[in-house]
Amino acid sequence: MGGKMDYPTFQDEIKKLAEESFRENGEYALSWYTSHKNNVTKKGLTIKEKGRGIGITVYLDQYYQNYLRGESLSEICIDLLSLYRENRLPDIHTSELADYGKMKGTLRTRLVGREQNAAFLEIGPYKMHPIGAEVVYAELARNRNGTCGMRVTHELLEQWGAPEQEVFEVARENSQKEEGVKFVSLQSLINETLVEAMGEMPGLEMPGLEMPEDEPVDKDGMYVLTNRFRSNGAAVLLYPGVLEEVHEKMGGDYYILPSSVHEVMILSKETKFPPEELRGMVRSINREQVLPEERLGNDVYEFQGKTGTLQKCKIAEKERER
């Protein structure tokens, strides 16, 4: 890896070359933007086309890894231009962003982590939840690569002049309507992913909980609760009645493992795995498999149908110190 630039130098060089490359394809402004995201603060390169209200922000971490593996800076600049064109947002100007009537339909609710996340939470309104914190986003575009949106900040809320409680309620209602709820066994989800990889997209338009009728609940099995896009799907925990529906499906009380902001895992409380072992599983997966910006939490939770409460599992102190 001798002779390779460090990451800060790579960022500076890419910005210089990208400005030259983009200039040949139109008029663009490139600038650095520091973003407070779930659990992390990241520096991204914002690309904005002249005459358009907003641009997109690209984080260069993966491009740096490509560079270390041998991809040239010019090739990376070509990739950046392609990425911009593929994810070019609708032409939304600042005046439209400040119009609550126009933005109301874009609102979505998100459940994010609250551990080591104070800076991200403070930039906008949020509500505490047993597993994390609820925040509101404005979804500006969705395509095969995912969604593009922005956090609803205190400043934006003030411009709208809308009651905070109303904004949260609208976001939840929009999310439940547009993104739905998906509840399947882990094995079924793996099978579905394999099918998608082969290009056979299954229909995911059914409202409500989706689980094949011939798939009985296994008390030792693991289930996935998410939305139909499997993106920011942990937010389904915020929808009215969902925890109770899962209780009915599971045939009793259950554990919730916050595997990421995209989904949570569900296990019956009759499982052979004790809470301390499940917590160890969650923490191990977070360390080894989940990006910091996608982590939801490190503990295990339980839903009790009799009281209708969701709470953190109590774990013996000797286990907690492990």
PDB file of C-alpha atoms in Angstrom:
ATOM      1  CA  MET A   1       0.000   0.000   0.000  1.00  0.00           C
ATOM      2  CA  GLY A   2       3.157   2.147  -0.222  1.00  0.00           C
ATOM      3  CA  GLY A   3       2.769   5.545  -1.830  1.00  0.00           C
ATOM      4  CA  LYS A   4      -0.965   5.762  -1.190  1.00  0.00           C
ATOM      5  CA  MET A   5      -2.477   8.992   0.130  1.00  0.00           C
ATOM      6  CA  ASP A   6      -3.998   9.141   3.591  1.00  0.00           C
ATOM      7  CA  TYR A   7      -7.746   9.773   3.791  1.00  0.00           C
ATOM      8  CA  PRO A   8      -7.690  13.583   4.341  1.00  0.00           C
ATOM      9  CA  THR A   9      -5.293  14.046   1.404  1.00  0.00           C
ATOM     10  CA  PHE A  10      -7.476  11.758  -0.727  1.00  0.00           C
ATOM     11  CA  GLN A  11     -10.535  13.875   0.107  1.00  0.00           C
ATOM     12  CA  ASP A  12      -8.789  17.087  -0.951  1.00  0.00           C
ATOM     13  CA  GLU A  13      -7.500  15.584  -4.195  1.00  0.00           C
ATOM     14  CA  ILE A  14     -10.860  14.112  -5.139  1.00  0.00           C
ATOM     15  CA  LYS A  15     -12.583  17.461  -4.588  1.00  0.00           C
ATOM     16  CA  LYS A  16     -10.068  19.239  -6.867  1.00  0.00           C
ATOM     17  CA  LEU A  17     -10.319  16.649  -9.629  1.00  0.00           C
ATOM     18  CA  ALA A  18     -14.098  16.360  -9.323  1.00  0.00           C
ATOM     19  CA  GLU A  19     -14.492  20.126  -9.714  1.00  0.00           C
ATOM     20  CA  GLU A  20     -12.532  19.956 -12.968  1.00  0.00           C
ATOM     21  CA  SER A  21     -14.353  16.851 -14.190  1.00  0.00           C
ATOM     22  CA  PHE A  22     -17.813  18.186 -13.349  1.00  0.00           C
ATOM     23  CA  ARG A  23     -17.037  21.527 -15.024  1.00  0.00           C
ATOM     24  CA  GLU A  24     -16.831  19.690 -18.333  1.00  0.00           C
ATOM     25  CA  ASN A  25     -20.392  18.418 -17.837  1.00  0.00           C
ATOM     26  CA  GLY A  26     -22.115  21.570 -16.637  1.00  0.00           C
ATOM     27  CA  GLU A  27     -21.897  24.089 -13.824  1.00  0.00           C
ATOM     28  CA  TYR A  28     -21.625  22.534 -10.381  1.00  0.00           C
ATOM     29  CA  ALA A  29     -20.624  23.756  -6.936  1.00  0.00           C
ATOM     30  CA  LEU A  30     -18.753  21.317  -4.694  1.00  0.00           C
ATOM     31  CA  SER A  31     -18.302  21.935  -0.985  1.00  0.00           C
ATOM     32  CA  TRP A  32     -17.634  20.057   2.233  1.00  0.00           C
ATOM     33  CA  TYR A  33     -20.520  19.402   4.590  1.00  0.00           C
ATOM     34  CA  THR A  34     -20.241  18.074   8.134  1.00  0.00           C
ATOM     35  CA  SER A  35     -23.266  15.959   8.940  1.00  0.00           C
ATOM     36  CA  HIS A  36     -24.421  14.707  12.327  1.00  0.00           C
ATOM     37  CA  LYS A  37     -25.850  11.273  11.588  1.00  0.00           C
ATOM     38  CA  ASN A  38     -27.061   8.462  13.813  1.00  0.00           C
ATOM     39  CA  ASN A  39     -24.137   7.783  16.221  1.00  0.00           C
ATOM     40  CA  VAL A  40     -21.511   9.451  14.012  1.00  0.00           C
ATOM     41  CA  THR A  41     -20.360  12.785  12.609  1.00  0.00           C
ATOM     42  CA  LYS A  42     -19.242  12.532   8.991  1.00  0.00           C
ATOM     43  CA  LYS A  43     -17.667  14.865   6.465  1.00  0.00           C
ATOM     44  CA  GLY A  44     -19.233  14.569   3.037  1.00  0.00           C
ATOM     45  CA  LEU A  45     -18.817  16.187  -0.366  1.00  0.00           C
ATOM     46  CA  THR A  46     -21.933  18.111  -1.383  1.00  0.00           C
ATOM     47  CA  ILE A  47     -22.551  18.354  -5.130  1.00  0.00           C
ATOM     48  CA  LYS A  48     -25.011  20.987  -6.297  1.00  0.00           C
ATOM     49  CA  GLU A  49     -25.921  21.826  -9.872  1.00  0.00           C
ATOM     50  CA  LYS A  50     -26.255  25.508 -10.738  1.00  0.00           C
ATOM     51  CA  GLY A  51     -29.831  26.739 -10.632  1.00  0.00           C
ATOM     52  CA  ARG A  52     -31.080  23.928  -8.387  1.00  0.00           C
ATOM     53  CA  GLY A  53     -32.233  24.416  -4.816  1.00  0.00           C
ATOM     54  CA  ILE A  54     -30.527  21.415  -3.239  1.00  0.00           C
ATOM     55  CA  GLY A  55     -27.762  18.969  -4.040  1.00  0.00           C
ATOM     56  CA  ILE A  56     -26.657  15.589  -2.755  1.00  0.00           C
ATOM     57  CA  THR A  57     -23.950  14.768  -0.225  1.00  0.00           C
ATOM     58  CA  VAL A  58     -21.577  11.890  -0.931  1.00  0.00           C
ATOM     59  CA  TYR A  59     -19.431  10.259   1.741  1.00  0.00           C
ATOM     60  CA  LEU A  60     -16.088   9.151   0.363  1.00  0.00           C
ATOM     61  CA  ASP A  61     -15.234   6.296   2.755  1.00  0.00           C
ATOM     62  CA  GLN A  62     -16.001   3.533   0.260  1.00  0.00           C
ATOM     63  CA  TYR A  63     -14.357   5.421  -2.591  1.00  0.00           C
ATOM     64  CA  TYR A  64     -11.188   5.623  -0.510  1.00  0.00           C
ATOM     65  CA  GLN A  65     -11.266   1.852  -0.056  1.00  0.00           C
ATOM     66  CA  ASN A  66     -11.646   1.507  -3.837  1.00  0.00           C
ATOM     67  CA  TYR A  67      -8.635   3.788  -4.270  1.00  0.00           C
ATOM     68  CA  LEU A  68      -6.559   1.657  -1.896  1.00  0.00           C
ATOM     69  CA  ARG A  69      -7.515  -1.380  -3.973  1.00  0.00           C
ATOM     70  CA  GLY A  70      -6.216   0.281  -7.130  1.00  0.00           C
ATOM     71  CA  GLU A  71      -9.015   2.386  -8.625  1.00  0.00           C
ATOM     72  CA  SER A  72      -7.681   5.638 -10.092  1.00  0.00           C
ATOM     73  CA  LEU A  73      -8.818   9.092  -8.989  1.00  0.00           C
ATOM     74  CA  SER A  74     -10.184   9.821 -12.474  1.00  0.00           C
ATOM     75  CA  GLU A  75     -12.275   6.643 -12.370  1.00  0.00           C
ATOM     76  CA  ILE A  76     -13.630   7.670  -8.980  1.00  0.00           C
ATOM     77  CA  CYS A  77     -14.597  11.098 -10.350  1.00  0.00           C
ATOM     78  CA  ILE A  78     -16.518   9.391 -13.160  1.00  0.00           C
ATOM     79  CA  ASP A  79     -18.272   7.250 -10.549  1.00  0.00           C
ATOM     80  CA  LEU A  80     -19.214  10.379  -8.577  1.00  0.00           C
ATOM     81  CA  LEU A  81     -20.770  12.028 -11.624  1.00  0.00           C
ATOM     82  CA  SER A  82     -22.728   8.850 -12.407  1.00  0.00           C
ATOM     83  CA  LEU A  83     -23.883   8.656  -8.800  1.00  0.00           C
ATOM     84  CA  TYR A  84     -25.083  12.254  -8.907  1.00  0.00           C
ATOM     85  CA  ARG A  85     -27.027  11.698 -12.104  1.00  0.00           C
ATOM     86  CA  GLU A  86     -28.635   8.496 -10.792  1.00  0.00           C
ATOM     87  CA  ASN A  87     -29.681  10.174  -7.550  1.00  0.00           C
ATOM     88  CA  ARG A  88     -30.491  13.637  -8.902  1.00  0.00           C
ATOM     89  CA  LEU A  89     -33.219  15.045  -6.712  1.00  0.00           C
ATOM     90  CA  PRO A  90     -36.383  16.757  -7.905  1.00  0.00           C
ATOM     91  CA  ASP A  91     -35.805  20.490  -8.265  1.00  0.00           C
ATOM     92  CA  ILE A  92     -36.834  21.661  -4.807  1.00  0.00           C
ATOM     93  CA  HIS A  93     -35.990  25.232  -3.863  1.00  0.00           C
ATOM     94  CA  THR A  94     -35.531  26.705  -0.419  1.00  0.00           C
ATOM     95  CA  SER A  95     -38.916  28.401  -0.546  1.00  0.00           C
ATOM     96  CA  GLU A  96     -40.613  25.031  -1.078  1.00  0.00           C
ATOM     97  CA  LEU A  97     -38.698  23.420   1.797  1.00  0.00           C
ATOM     98  CA  ALA A  98     -40.030  26.160   4.070  1.00  0.00           C
ATOM     99  CA  ASP A  99     -43.644  25.486   2.990  1.00  0.00           C
ATOM    100  CA  TYR A 100     -45.216  23.035   5.444  1.00  0.00           C
ATOM    101  CA  GLY A 101     -48.180  22.435   3.152  1.00  0.00           C
ATOM    102  CA  LYS A 102     -45.869  21.213   0.375  1.00  0.00           C
ATOM    103  CA  MET A 103     -43.556  19.226   2.658  1.00  0.00           C
ATOM    104  CA  LYS A 104     -46.218  17.586   4.824  1.00  0.00           C
ATOM    105  CA  GLY A 105     -46.583  14.556   2.546  1.00  0.00           C
ATOM    106  CA  THR A 106     -42.829  13.876   2.593  1.00  0.00           C
ATOM    107  CA  LEU A 107     -42.591  13.442   6.366  1.00  0.00           C
ATOM    108  CA  ARG A 108     -41.407  10.070   7.680  1.00  0.00           C
ATOM    109  CA  THR A 109     -40.671   8.819  11.177  1.00  0.00           C
ATOM    110  CA  ARG A 110     -37.364   7.157  12.081  1.00  0.00           C
ATOM    111  CA  LEU A 111     -36.134   5.295  15.147  1.00  0.00           C
ATOM    112  CA  VAL A 112     -32.454   5.944  15.841  1.00  0.00           C
ATOM    113  CA  GLY A 113     -29.997   5.131  18.609  1.00  0.00           C
ATOM    114  CA  ARG A 114     -29.614   7.439  21.576  1.00  0.00           C
ATOM    115  CA  GLU A 115     -26.313   6.141  22.985  1.00  0.00           C
ATOM    116  CA  GLN A 116     -23.462   8.542  22.131  1.00  0.00           C
ATOM    117  CA  ASN A 117     -25.886  10.399  19.880  1.00  0.00           C
ATOM    118  CA  ALA A 118     -26.499  13.714  21.641  1.00  0.00           C
ATOM    119  CA  ALA A 119     -25.169  15.935  18.811  1.00  0.00           C
ATOM    120  CA  PHE A 120     -27.410  14.301  16.218  1.00  0.00           C
ATOM    121  CA  LEU A 121     -30.520  14.411  18.388  1.00  0.00           C
ATOM    122  CA  GLU A 122     -30.123  18.053  19.391  1.00  0.00           C
ATOM    123  CA  ILE A 123     -30.288  19.445  15.839  1.00  0.00           C
ATOM    124  CA  GLY A 124     -34.022  18.767  15.646  1.00  0.00           C
ATOM    125  CA  PRO A 125     -37.082  17.671  17.620  1.00  0.00           C
ATOM    126  CA  TYR A 126     -37.054  14.134  19.000  1.00  0.00           C
ATOM    127  CA  LYS A 127     -39.048  11.914  21.327  1.00  0.00           C
ATOM    128  CA  MET A 128     -37.510   9.355  23.654  1.00  0.00           C
ATOM    129  CA  HIS A 129     -38.475   5.720  23.114  1.00  0.00           C
ATOM    130  CA  PRO A 130     -37.554   2.690  25.275  1.00  0.00           C
ATOM    131  CA  ILE A 131     -35.219   1.424  22.522  1.00  0.00           C
ATOM    132  CA  GLY A 132     -33.933   4.711  21.099  1.00  0.00           C
ATOM    133  CA  ALA A 133     -35.244   8.069  19.932  1.00  0.00           C
ATOM    134  CA  GLU A 134     -37.885   9.007  17.383  1.00  0.00           C
ATOM    135  CA  VAL A 135     -36.953  11.699  14.850  1.00  0.00           C
ATOM    136  CA  VAL A 136     -38.637  13.071  11.731  1.00  0.00           C
ATOM    137  CA  TYR A 137     -37.233  13.143   8.202  1.00  0.00           C
ATOM    138  CA  ALA A 138     -38.463  14.696   4.978  1.00  0.00           C
ATOM    139  CA  GLU A 139     -38.106  12.100   2.225  1.00  0.00           C
ATOM    140  CA  LEU A 140     -37.194  13.948  -0.967  1.00  0.00           C
ATOM    141  CA  ALA A 141     -36.632  11.008  -3.300  1.00  0.00           C
ATOM    142  CA  ARG A 142     -36.638   7.211  -3.407  1.00  0.00           C
ATOM    143  CA  ASN A 143     -35.036   4.974  -6.012  1.00  0.00           C
ATOM    144  CA  ARG A 144     -33.429   1.548  -6.269  1.00  0.00           C
ATOM    145  CA  ASN A 145     -30.433   2.818  -4.288  1.00  0.00           C
ATOM    146  CA  GLY A 146     -32.574   3.844  -1.337  1.00  0.00           C
ATOM    147  CA  THR A 147     -33.942   7.150  -0.090  1.00  0.00           C
ATOM    148  CA  CYS A 148     -32.645  10.685  -0.038  1.00  0.00           C
ATOM    149  CA  GLY A 149     -33.945  13.003   2.604  1.00  0.00           C
ATOM    150  CA  MET A 150     -33.124  15.412   5.364  1.00  0.00           C
ATOM    151  CA  ARG A 151     -33.706  15.621   9.075  1.00  0.00           C
ATOM    152  CA  VAL A 152     -36.406  18.004  10.224  1.00  0.00           C
ATOM    153  CA  THR A 153     -34.423  20.517  12.283  1.00  0.00           C
ATOM    154  CA  HIS A 154     -35.539  23.045  14.873  1.00  0.00           C
ATOM    155  CA  GLU A 155     -34.975  25.780  12.280  1.00  0.00           C
ATOM    156  CA  LEU A 156     -37.160  24.058   9.695  1.00  0.00           C
ATOM    157  CA  LEU A 157     -39.900  23.402  12.245  1.00  0.00           C
ATOM    158  CA  GLU A 158     -39.875  27.088  13.174  1.00  0.00           C
ATOM    159  CA  GLN A 159     -40.188  28.080   9.504  1.00  0.00           C
ATOM    160  CA  TRP A 160     -43.167  25.787   9.112  1.00  0.00           C
ATOM    161  CA  GLY A 161     -44.928  27.152  12.169  1.00  0.00           C
ATOM    162  CA  ALA A 162     -46.455  23.695  12.674  1.00  0.00           C
ATOM    163  CA  PRO A 163     -47.035  22.139  16.117  1.00  0.00           C
ATOM    164  CA  GLU A 164     -44.298  19.631  16.945  1.00  0.00           C
ATOM    165  CA  GLN A 165     -46.782  16.975  18.045  1.00  0.00           C
ATOM    166  CA  GLU A 166     -48.655  17.261  14.746  1.00  0.00           C
ATOM    167  CA  VAL A 167     -45.430  16.840  12.762  1.00  0.00           C
ATOM    168  CA  PHE A 168     -44.628  13.597  14.608  1.00  0.00           C
ATOM    169  CA  GLU A 169     -48.170  12.262  14.135  1.00  0.00           C
ATOM    170  CA  VAL A 170     -48.168  13.084  10.407  1.00  0.00           C
ATOM    171  CA  ALA A 171     -44.748  11.448   9.980  1.00  0.00           C
ATOM    172  CA  ARG A 172     -45.910   8.236  11.667  1.00  0.00           C
ATOM    173  CA  GLU A 173     -49.114   8.137   9.635  1.00  0.00           C
ATOM    174  CA  ASN A 174     -47.240   8.705   6.349  1.00  0.00           C
ATOM    175  CA  SER A 175     -44.644   6.070   7.167  1.00  0.00           C
ATOM    176  CA  GLN A 176     -47.191   3.435   8.108  1.00  0.00           C
ATOM    177  CA  LYS A 177     -49.166   4.112   4.934  1.00  0.00           C
ATOM    178  CA  GLU A 178     -46.239   4.338   2.494  1.00  0.00           C
ATOM    179  CA  GLU A 179     -43.748   1.876   4.011  1.00  0.00           C
ATOM    180  CA  GLY A 180     -46.015  -0.655   5.727  1.00  0.00           C
ATOM    181  CA  VAL A 181     -44.982  -3.384   8.136  1.00  0.00           C
ATOM    182  CA  LYS A 182     -43.234  -6.653   7.347  1.00  0.00           C
ATOM    183  CA  PHE A 183     -42.990  -9.572   9.798  1.00  0.00           C
ATOM    184  CA  VAL A 184     -41.384 -12.809   8.643  1.00  0.00           C
ATOM    185  CA  SER A 185     -39.059 -15.504   9.900  1.00  0.00           C
ATOM    186  CA  LEU A 186     -35.355 -14.837   9.465  1.00  0.00           C
ATOM    187  CA  GLN A 187     -35.074 -17.822   7.146  1.00  0.00           C
ATOM    188  CA  SER A 188     -37.923 -16.549   4.967  1.00  0.00           C
ATOM    189  CA  LEU A 189     -36.203 -13.175   4.697  1.00  0.00           C
ATOM    190  CA  ILE A 190     -32.938 -14.846   3.703  1.00  0.00           C
ATOM    191  CA  ASN A 191     -34.782 -16.839   1.046  1.00  0.00           C
ATOM    192  CA  GLU A 192     -36.478 -13.697  -0.227  1.00  0.00           C
ATOM    193  CA  THR A 193     -33.134 -11.906  -0.443  1.00  0.00           C
ATOM    194  CA  LEU A 194     -31.742 -14.732  -2.531  1.00  0.00           C
ATOM    195  CA  VAL A 195     -34.730 -14.516  -4.847  1.00  0.00           C
ATOM    196  CA  GLU A 196     -34.225 -10.767  -5.226  1.00  0.00           C
ATOM    197  CA  ALA A 197     -30.565 -11.333  -6.013  1.00  0.00           C
ATOM    198  CA  MET A 198     -31.689 -13.500  -8.911  1.00  0.00           C
ATOM    199  CA  GLY A 199     -33.808 -10.655 -10.217  1.00  0.00           C
ATOM    200  CA  GLU A 200     -37.217 -12.020  -9.227  1.00  0.00           C
ATOM    201  CA  MET A 201     -38.706  -9.259  -7.117  1.00  0.00           C
ATOM    202  CA  PRO A 202     -41.558 -10.574  -4.981  1.00  0.00           C
ATOM    203  CA  GLY A 203     -44.666  -8.450  -4.487  1.00  0.00           C
ATOM    204  CA  LEU A 204     -44.433  -6.546  -1.214  1.00  0.00           C
ATOM    205  CA  GLU A 205     -47.514  -4.363  -1.560  1.00  0.00           C
ATOM    206  CA  MET A 206     -49.753  -6.130   0.958  1.00  0.00           C
ATOM    207  CA  PRO A 207     -50.689  -3.905   3.914  1.00  0.00           C
ATOM    208  CA  GLY A 208     -50.290  -5.026   7.498  1.00  0.00           C
ATOM    209  CA  LEU A 209     -48.184  -7.885   8.755  1.00  0.00           C
ATOM    210  CA  GLU A 210     -46.954 -10.266   6.090  1.00  0.00           C
ATOM    211  CA  MET A 211     -46.214 -13.858   7.090  1.00  0.00           C
ATOM    212  CA  PRO A 212     -47.176 -16.925   5.060  1.00  0.00           C
ATOM    213  CA  GLU A 213     -50.095 -18.774   6.611  1.00  0.00           C
ATOM    214  CA  ASP A 214     -48.163 -22.036   6.359  1.00  0.00           C
ATOM    215  CA  GLU A 215     -45.327 -20.644   8.494  1.00  0.00           C
ATOM    216  CA  PRO A 216     -46.260 -21.401  12.123  1.00  0.00           C
ATOM    217  CA  VAL A 217     -44.357 -19.609  14.865  1.00  0.00           C
ATOM    218  CA  ASP A 218     -41.408 -21.557  16.244  1.00  0.00           C
ATOM    219  CA  LYS A 219     -40.867 -20.657  19.894  1.00  0.00           C
ATOM    220  CA  ASP A 220     -37.108 -21.048  19.357  1.00  0.00           C
ATOM    221  CA  GLY A 221     -37.164 -19.329  15.963  1.00  0.00           C
ATOM    222  CA  MET A 222     -36.020 -15.820  15.117  1.00  0.00           C
ATOM    223  CA  TYR A 223     -38.282 -13.365  13.296  1.00  0.00           C
ATOM    224  CA  VAL A 224     -37.666 -10.056  11.571  1.00  0.00           C
ATOM    225  CA  LEU A 225     -39.810  -6.956  12.029  1.00  0.00           C
ATOM    226  CA  THR A 226     -39.196  -4.197   9.483  1.00  0.00           C
ATOM    227  CA  ASN A 227     -40.979  -2.284   6.705  1.00  0.00           C
ATOM    228  CA  ARG A 228     -41.584  -3.464   3.159  1.00  0.00           C
ATOM    229  CA  PHE A 229     -38.475  -1.640   1.893  1.00  0.00           C
ATOM    230  CA  ARG A 230     -36.278  -3.083   4.677  1.00  0.00           C
ATOM    231  CA  SER A 231     -34.829   0.404   5.090  1.00  0.00           C
ATOM    232  CA  ASN A 232     -35.160   2.322   8.369  1.00  0.00           C
ATOM    233  CA  GLY A 233     -37.598  -0.424   9.276  1.00  0.00           C
ATOM    234  CA  ALA A 234     -37.077  -0.278  13.047  1.00  0.00           C
ATOM    235  CA  ALA A 235     -39.485   2.672  12.915  1.00  0.00           C
ATOM    236  CA  VAL A 236     -42.408   0.236  12.641  1.00  0.00           C
ATOM    237  CA  LEU A 237     -42.105  -0.122  16.440  1.00  0.00           C
ATOM    238  CA  LEU A 238     -43.530   3.411  16.599  1.00  0.00           C
ATOM    239  CA  TYR A 239     -46.729   2.585  14.720  1.00  0.00           C
ATOM    240  CA  PRO A 240     -49.948   2.211  16.719  1.00  0.00           C
ATOM    241  CA  GLY A 241     -50.899  -1.416  17.385  1.00  0.00           C
ATOM    242  CA  VAL A 242     -47.826  -3.078  15.886  1.00  0.00           C
ATOM    243  CA  LEU A 243     -46.390  -4.385  19.170  1.00  0.00           C
ATOM    244  CA  GLU A 244     -49.782  -5.888  20.009  1.00  0.00           C
ATOM    245  CA  GLU A 245     -50.108  -7.503  16.559  1.00  0.00           C
ATOM    246  CA  VAL A 246     -46.705  -9.116  16.947  1.00  0.00           C
ATOM    247  CA  HIS A 247     -47.761 -10.366  20.394  1.00  0.00           C
ATOM    248  CA  GLU A 248     -50.748 -12.071  18.787  1.00  0.00           C
ATOM    249  CA  LYS A 249     -48.584 -13.590  16.044  1.00  0.00           C
ATOM    250  CA  MET A 250     -46.007 -14.839  18.547  1.00  0.00           C
ATOM    251  CA  GLY A 251     -48.692 -16.263  20.828  1.00  0.00           C
ATOM    252  CA  GLY A 252     -47.285 -14.541  23.893  1.00  0.00           C
ATOM    253  CA  ASP A 253     -44.638 -12.192  25.260  1.00  0.00           C
ATOM    254  CA  TYR A 254     -41.448 -11.732  23.275  1.00  0.00           C
ATOM    255  CA  TYR A 255     -37.941 -10.275  23.183  1.00  0.00           C
ATOM    256  CA  ILE A 256     -36.835  -7.511  20.813  1.00  0.00           C
ATOM    257  CA  LEU A 257     -33.220  -7.413  19.630  1.00  0.00           C
ATOM    258  CA  PRO A 258     -32.384  -3.992  18.073  1.00  0.00           C
ATOM    259  CA  SER A 259     -30.165  -5.354  15.308  1.00  0.00           C
ATOM    260  CA  SER A 260     -30.040  -2.049  13.358  1.00  0.00           C
ATOM    261  CA  VAL A 261     -32.087   1.004  12.413  1.00  0.00           C
ATOM    262  CA  HIS A 262     -33.358  -1.071   9.470  1.00  0.00           C
ATOM    263  CA  GLU A 263     -34.942  -3.943  11.374  1.00  0.00           C
ATOM    264  CA  VAL A 264     -35.333  -5.608  14.761  1.00  0.00           C
ATOM    265  CA  MET A 265     -35.299  -9.299  15.616  1.00  0.00           C
ATOM    266  CA  ILE A 266     -38.157 -10.924  17.508  1.00  0.00           C
ATOM    267  CA  LEU A 267     -37.918 -14.047  19.685  1.00  0.00           C
ATOM    268  CA  SER A 268     -40.516 -15.640  21.907  1.00  0.00           C
ATOM    269  CA  LYS A 269     -39.824 -15.366  25.629  1.00  0.00           C
ATOM    270  CA  GLU A 270     -40.164 -19.130  25.638  1.00  0.00           C
ATOM    271  CA  THR A 271     -36.909 -19.402  23.674  1.00  0.00           C
ATOM    272  CA  LYS A 272     -34.072 -21.436  25.146  1.00  0.00           C
ATOM    273  CA  PHE A 273     -31.768 -18.397  24.994  1.00  0.00           C
ATOM    274  CA  PRO A 274     -31.555 -16.326  28.218  1.00  0.00           C
ATOM    275  CA  PRO A 275     -31.566 -12.485  27.994  1.00  0.00           C
ATOM    276  CA  GLU A 276     -27.858 -12.178  28.856  1.00  0.00           C
ATOM    277  CA  GLU A 277     -26.934 -14.466  25.960  1.00  0.00           C
ATOM    278  CA  LEU A 278     -29.167 -12.510  23.600  1.00  0.00           C
ATOM    279  CA  ARG A 279     -27.583  -9.257  24.733  1.00  0.00           C
ATOM    280  CA  GLY A 280     -24.142 -10.701  24.027  1.00  0.00           C
ATOM    281  CA  MET A 281     -25.374 -11.610  20.534  1.00  0.00           C
ATOM    282  CA  VAL A 282     -26.611  -8.053  19.898  1.00  0.00           C
ATOM    283  CA  ARG A 283     -23.339  -6.482  21.034  1.00  0.00           C
ATOM    284  CA  SER A 284     -21.235  -8.890  19.021  1.00  0.00           C
ATOM    285  CA  ILE A 285     -23.231  -8.220  15.843  1.00  0.00           C
ATOM    286  CA  ASN A 286     -22.992  -4.463  16.410  1.00  0.00           C
ATOM    287  CA  ARG A 287     -19.204  -4.639  16.761  1.00  0.00           C
ATOM    288  CA  GLU A 288     -18.567  -6.941  13.832  1.00  0.00           C
ATOM    289  CA  GLN A 289     -21.358  -6.496  11.284  1.00  0.00           C
ATOM    290  CA  VAL A 290     -23.234  -3.195  11.697  1.00  0.00           C
ATOM    291  CA  LEU A 291     -21.927   0.200  10.584  1.00  0.00           C
ATOM    292  CA  PRO A 292     -21.869   2.777  13.419  1.00  0.00           C
ATOM    293  CA  GLU A 293     -24.445   4.965  11.642  1.00  0.00           C
ATOM    294  CA  GLU A 294     -26.840   2.009  11.446  1.00  0.00           C
ATOM    295  CA  ARG A 295     -26.625   0.851  15.068  1.00  0.00           C
ATOM    296  CA  LEU A 296     -29.774   1.137  17.131  1.00  0.00           C
ATOM    297  CA  GLY A 297     -28.808  -0.177  20.555  1.00  0.00           C
ATOM    298  CA  ASN A 298     -26.827  -2.703  22.580  1.00  0.00           C
ATOM    299  CA  ASP A 299     -29.484  -4.098  24.905  1.00  0.00           C
ATOM    300  CA  VAL A 300     -32.371  -6.549  24.732  1.00  0.00           C
ATOM    301  CA  TYR A 301     -35.990  -5.557  25.331  1.00  0.00           C
ATOM    302  CA  GLU A 302     -39.197  -7.382  26.124  1.00  0.00           C
ATOM    303  CA  PHE A 303     -42.832  -6.736  25.348  1.00  0.00           C
ATOM    304  CA  GLN A 304     -45.386  -7.844  27.928  1.00  0.00           C
ATOM    305  CA  GLY A 305     -48.859  -8.292  26.533  1.00  0.00           C
ATOM    306  CA  LYS A 306     -50.660  -8.189  29.889  1.00  0.00           C
ATOM    307  CA  THR A 307     -49.434  -4.687  30.697  1.00  0.00           C
ATOM    308  CA  GLY A 308     -48.786  -3.544  27.106  1.00  0.00           C
ATOM    309  CA  THR A 309     -45.320  -2.347  28.085  1.00  0.00           C
ATOM    310  CA  LEU A 310     -41.978  -2.401  26.280  1.00  0.00           C
ATOM    311  CA  GLN A 311     -38.940  -2.315  28.542  1.00  0.00           C
ATOM    312  CA  LYS A 312     -35.278  -3.221  28.781  1.00  0.00           C
ATOM    313  CA  CYS A 313     -34.610  -6.737  30.067  1.00  0.00           C
ATOM    314  CA  LYS A 314     -33.146  -6.955  33.539  1.00  0.00           C
ATOM    315  CA  ILE A 315     -29.791  -8.725  33.518  1.00  0.00           C
ATOM    316  CA  ALA A 316     -27.857  -9.916  36.570  1.00  0.00           C
ATOM    317  CA  GLU A 317     -24.987  -7.575  37.482  1.00  0.00           C
ATOM    318  CA  LYS A 318     -22.335 -10.289  37.067  1.00  0.00           C
ATOM    319  CA  GLU A 319     -23.559 -10.810  33.504  1.00  0.00           C
ATOM    320  CA  ARG A 320     -23.759  -7.062  32.853  1.00  0.00           C
ATOM    321  CA  GLU A 321     -20.065  -6.625  33.643  1.00  0.00           C
ATOM    322  CA  ARG A 322     -18.919  -9.123  31.038  1.00  0.00           C
TER     323      ARG A 322
END
